[in-house]
CSV table of C-alpha atoms in Angstrom, one decimal:
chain,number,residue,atom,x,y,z
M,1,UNK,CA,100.2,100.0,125.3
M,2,UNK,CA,99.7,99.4,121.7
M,3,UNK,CA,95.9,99.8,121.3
M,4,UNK,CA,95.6,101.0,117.2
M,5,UNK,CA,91.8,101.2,116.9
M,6,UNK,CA,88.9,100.9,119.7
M,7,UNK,CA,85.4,101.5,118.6
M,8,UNK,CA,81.7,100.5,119.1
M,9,UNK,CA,78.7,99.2,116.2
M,10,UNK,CA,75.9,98.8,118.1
M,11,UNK,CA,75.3,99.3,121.7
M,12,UNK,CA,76.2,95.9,122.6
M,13,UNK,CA,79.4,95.5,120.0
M,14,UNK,CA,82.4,96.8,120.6
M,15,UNK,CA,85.7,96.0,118.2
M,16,UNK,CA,89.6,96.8,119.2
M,17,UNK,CA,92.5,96.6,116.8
M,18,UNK,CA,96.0,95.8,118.8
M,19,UNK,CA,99.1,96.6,117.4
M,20,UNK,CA,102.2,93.9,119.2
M,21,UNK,CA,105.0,96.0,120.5
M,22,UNK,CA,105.0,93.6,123.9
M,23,UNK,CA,106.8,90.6,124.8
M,24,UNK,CA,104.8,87.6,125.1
M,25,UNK,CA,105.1,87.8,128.7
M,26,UNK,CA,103.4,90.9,129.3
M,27,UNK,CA,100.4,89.2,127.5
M,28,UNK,CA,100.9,86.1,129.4
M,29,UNK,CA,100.8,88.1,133.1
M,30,UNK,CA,97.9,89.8,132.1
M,31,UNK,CA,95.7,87.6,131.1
M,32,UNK,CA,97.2,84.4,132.9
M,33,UNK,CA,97.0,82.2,129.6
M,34,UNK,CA,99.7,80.3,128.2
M,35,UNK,CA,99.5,79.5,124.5
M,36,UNK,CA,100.8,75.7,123.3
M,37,UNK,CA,101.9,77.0,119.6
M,38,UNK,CA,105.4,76.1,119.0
M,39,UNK,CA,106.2,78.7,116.9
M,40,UNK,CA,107.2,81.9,118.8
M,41,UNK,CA,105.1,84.8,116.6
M,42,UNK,CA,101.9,82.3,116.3
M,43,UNK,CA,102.0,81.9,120.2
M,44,UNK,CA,102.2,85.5,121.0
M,45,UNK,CA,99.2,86.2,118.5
M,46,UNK,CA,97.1,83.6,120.0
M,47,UNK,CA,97.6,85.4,123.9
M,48,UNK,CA,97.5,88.4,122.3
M,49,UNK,CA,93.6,87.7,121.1
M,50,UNK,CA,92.6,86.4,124.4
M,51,UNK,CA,94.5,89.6,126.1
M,52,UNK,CA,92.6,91.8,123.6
M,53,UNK,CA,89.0,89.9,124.6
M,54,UNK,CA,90.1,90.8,128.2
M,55,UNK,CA,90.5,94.6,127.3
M,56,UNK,CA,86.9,94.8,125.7
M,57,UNK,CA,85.5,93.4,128.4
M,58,UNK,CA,87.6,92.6,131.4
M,59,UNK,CA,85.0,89.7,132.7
M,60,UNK,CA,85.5,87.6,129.4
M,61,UNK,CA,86.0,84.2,130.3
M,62,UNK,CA,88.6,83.4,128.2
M,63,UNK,CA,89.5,80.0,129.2
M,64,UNK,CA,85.9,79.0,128.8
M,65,UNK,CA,87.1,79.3,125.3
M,66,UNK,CA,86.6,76.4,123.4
M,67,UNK,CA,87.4,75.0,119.7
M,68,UNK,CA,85.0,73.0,117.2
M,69,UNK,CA,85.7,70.6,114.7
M,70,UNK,CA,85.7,73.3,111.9
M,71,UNK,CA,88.2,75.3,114.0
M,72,UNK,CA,86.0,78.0,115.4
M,73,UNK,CA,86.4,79.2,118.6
M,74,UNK,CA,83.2,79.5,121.2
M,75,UNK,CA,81.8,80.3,124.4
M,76,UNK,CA,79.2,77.9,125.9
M,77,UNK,CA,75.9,79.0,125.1
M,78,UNK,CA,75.2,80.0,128.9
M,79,UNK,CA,77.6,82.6,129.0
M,80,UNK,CA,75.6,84.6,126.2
M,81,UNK,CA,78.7,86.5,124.2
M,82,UNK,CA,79.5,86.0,121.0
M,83,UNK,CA,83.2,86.8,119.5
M,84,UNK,CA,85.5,86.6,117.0
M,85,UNK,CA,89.6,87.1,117.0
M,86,UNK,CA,91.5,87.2,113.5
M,87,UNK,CA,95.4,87.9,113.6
M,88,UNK,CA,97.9,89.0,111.2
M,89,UNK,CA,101.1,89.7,112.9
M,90,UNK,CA,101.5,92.5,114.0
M,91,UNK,CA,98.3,93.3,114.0
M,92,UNK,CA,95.3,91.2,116.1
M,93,UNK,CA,91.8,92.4,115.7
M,94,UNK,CA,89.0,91.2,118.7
M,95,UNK,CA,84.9,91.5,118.7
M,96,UNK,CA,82.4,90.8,121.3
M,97,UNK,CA,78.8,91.2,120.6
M,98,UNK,CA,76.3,90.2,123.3
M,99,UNK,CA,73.2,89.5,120.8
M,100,UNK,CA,74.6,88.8,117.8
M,101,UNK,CA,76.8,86.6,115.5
M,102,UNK,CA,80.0,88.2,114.4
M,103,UNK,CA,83.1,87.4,111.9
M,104,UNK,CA,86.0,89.9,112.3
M,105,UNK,CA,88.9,89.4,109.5
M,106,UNK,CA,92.1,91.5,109.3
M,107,UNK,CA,95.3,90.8,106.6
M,108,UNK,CA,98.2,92.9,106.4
M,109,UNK,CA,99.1,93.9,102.8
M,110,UNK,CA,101.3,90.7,101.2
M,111,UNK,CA,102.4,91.1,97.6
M,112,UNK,CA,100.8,87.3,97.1
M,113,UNK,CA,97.6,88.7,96.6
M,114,UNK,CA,98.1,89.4,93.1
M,115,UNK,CA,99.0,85.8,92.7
M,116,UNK,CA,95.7,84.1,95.2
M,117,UNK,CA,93.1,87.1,93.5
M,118,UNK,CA,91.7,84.8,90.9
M,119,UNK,CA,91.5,82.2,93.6
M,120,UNK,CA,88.7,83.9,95.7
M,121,UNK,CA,87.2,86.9,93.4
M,122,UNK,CA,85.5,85.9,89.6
M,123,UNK,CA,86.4,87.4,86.7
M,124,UNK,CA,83.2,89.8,88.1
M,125,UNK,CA,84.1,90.7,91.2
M,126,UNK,CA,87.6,91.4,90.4
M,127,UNK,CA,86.2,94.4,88.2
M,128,UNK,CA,85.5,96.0,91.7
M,129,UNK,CA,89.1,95.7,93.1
M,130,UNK,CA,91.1,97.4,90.0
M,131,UNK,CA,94.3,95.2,90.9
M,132,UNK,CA,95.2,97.2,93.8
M,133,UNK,CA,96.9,95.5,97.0
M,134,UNK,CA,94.8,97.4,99.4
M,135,UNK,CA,91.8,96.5,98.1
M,136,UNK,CA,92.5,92.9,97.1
M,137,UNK,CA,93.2,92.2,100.7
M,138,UNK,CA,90.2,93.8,101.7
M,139,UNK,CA,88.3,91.1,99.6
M,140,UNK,CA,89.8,88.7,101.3
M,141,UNK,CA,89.5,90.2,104.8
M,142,UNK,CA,85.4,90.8,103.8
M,143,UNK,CA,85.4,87.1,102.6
M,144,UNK,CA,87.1,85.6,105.6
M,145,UNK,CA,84.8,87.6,107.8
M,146,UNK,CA,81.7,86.0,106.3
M,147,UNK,CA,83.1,82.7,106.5
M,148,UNK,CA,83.5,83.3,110.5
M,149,UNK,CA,80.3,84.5,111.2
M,150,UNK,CA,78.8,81.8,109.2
M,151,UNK,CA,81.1,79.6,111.5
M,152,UNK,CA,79.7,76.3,109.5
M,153,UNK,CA,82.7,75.6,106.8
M,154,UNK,CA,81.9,74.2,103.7
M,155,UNK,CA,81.7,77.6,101.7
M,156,UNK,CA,83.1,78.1,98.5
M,157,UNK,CA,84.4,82.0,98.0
M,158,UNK,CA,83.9,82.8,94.8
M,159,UNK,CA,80.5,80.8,94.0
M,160,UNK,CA,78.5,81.2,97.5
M,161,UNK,CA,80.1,84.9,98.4
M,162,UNK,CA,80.0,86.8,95.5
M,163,UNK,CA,80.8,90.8,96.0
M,164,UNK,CA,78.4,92.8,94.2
M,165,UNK,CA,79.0,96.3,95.4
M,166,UNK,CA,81.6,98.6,96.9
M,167,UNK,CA,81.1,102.4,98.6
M,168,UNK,CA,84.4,103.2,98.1
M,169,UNK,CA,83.0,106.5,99.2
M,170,UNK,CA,81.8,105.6,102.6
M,171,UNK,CA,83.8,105.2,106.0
M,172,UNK,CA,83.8,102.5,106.7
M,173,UNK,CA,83.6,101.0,103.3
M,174,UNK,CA,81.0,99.4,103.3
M,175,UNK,CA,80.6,95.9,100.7
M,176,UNK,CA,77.7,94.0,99.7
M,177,UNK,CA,77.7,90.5,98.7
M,178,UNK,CA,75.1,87.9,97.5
M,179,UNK,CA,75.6,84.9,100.4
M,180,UNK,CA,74.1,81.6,98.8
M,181,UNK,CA,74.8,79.0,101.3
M,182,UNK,CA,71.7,79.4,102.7
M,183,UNK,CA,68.1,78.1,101.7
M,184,UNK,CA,67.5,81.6,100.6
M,185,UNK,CA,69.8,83.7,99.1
M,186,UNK,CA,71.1,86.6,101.5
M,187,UNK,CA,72.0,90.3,100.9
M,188,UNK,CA,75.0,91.0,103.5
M,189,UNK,CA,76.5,94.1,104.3
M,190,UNK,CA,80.6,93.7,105.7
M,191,UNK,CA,82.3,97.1,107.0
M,192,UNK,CA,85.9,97.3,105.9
M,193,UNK,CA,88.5,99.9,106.2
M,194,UNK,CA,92.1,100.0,104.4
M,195,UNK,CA,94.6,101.3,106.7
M,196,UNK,CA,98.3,102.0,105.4
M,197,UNK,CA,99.5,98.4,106.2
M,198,UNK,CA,96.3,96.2,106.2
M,199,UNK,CA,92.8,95.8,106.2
M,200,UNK,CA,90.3,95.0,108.1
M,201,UNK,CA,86.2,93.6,107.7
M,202,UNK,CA,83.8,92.5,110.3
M,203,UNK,CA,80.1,91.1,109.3
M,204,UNK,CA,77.7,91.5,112.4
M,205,UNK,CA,74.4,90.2,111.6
């Protein structure tokens, strides 16, 4: 077993990182699902999120699981769960909130990011990162995490999902950013945390 993280929100919300020392088959017998990726670490990260749905709540029906056009996965609305799955090998990260819409994001540290930064962070918001791997990847794990929960596409990172703020002092970190996609501009607040060899953000709202 390779569980990393396990912890709980809100009363109904419960989050698991999974670290992948397994073979793919040891995902496949447990859960019964066979992934159609071609390419062999791809395939075992997409078992390996519907394997980790099935650890937070062994009654998930994960091959319910459908896709829409934008590439989000869903549950039908009768079976009243809302998740999200986000997958950076080795790591996979899985949410399940019963009442609420949720984004989970998780990136382990690439030296790219220095390269991407000015791609997804303003001249602004890169103020708050101080060029540092760690937390440049966190702004792109918060940012992907918002983009989840919205679940609707169309968002441009740096001018609808500016960061304002960043507790560096709290635990988790927690970010604030100015979401202007909707009719009204909104004030979100994303958890993160920076662990040695990734980070990780969810948005539950």
């Amino acid at each position: 077993m390779a569980l990393y993280k396990h912890w709980h929100t809100e009363e109904d919300t419960t989050i698991a990182i999974w670290k992948v020392e397994e073979p793919e088959d040891f995902f496949v017998r447990e859960t019964g699902f066979h992934s159609n990726r071609k390419h062999a670490i791809r395939r075992i990260e997409h078992v390996t999120g519907r394997f980790l749905l099935r650890y937070l709540d062994p009654e998930f029906p994960i091959h319910k699981i459908e896709i829409s056009p934008l590439r989000k996965p869903y549950l039908p609305p009768d079976e009243n769960r809302h998740f999200s799955i986000s997958h950076s090998f080795p790591y996979i990260a899985a949410a399940i909130s019963r009442t609420k819409n949720i984004g989970v994001d998780i990136q382990i540290f690439r030296e790219k990011i220095f390269r991407l930064q000015h791609k997804f962070l303003s001249e602004k918001e890169l103020r708050h990162f101080h060029n540092d791997i760690g937390k440049l990847t966190l702004a792109w794990s918060v940012k992907e995490a918002v983009f989840k929960w919205f679940g609707a596409g169309e968002l441009d990172f740096i001018e609808h999902m500016p960061i304002q703020h960043v507790n560096w002092n709290e635990n988790p970190l927690l970010i604030q950013m100015d979401f202007r996609k909707t009719s009204q501009p909104q004030l979100l607040r994303v958890e993160g945390y920076i662990d040695t060899d990734f980070s990780f953000a969810f948005m539950l709202q």
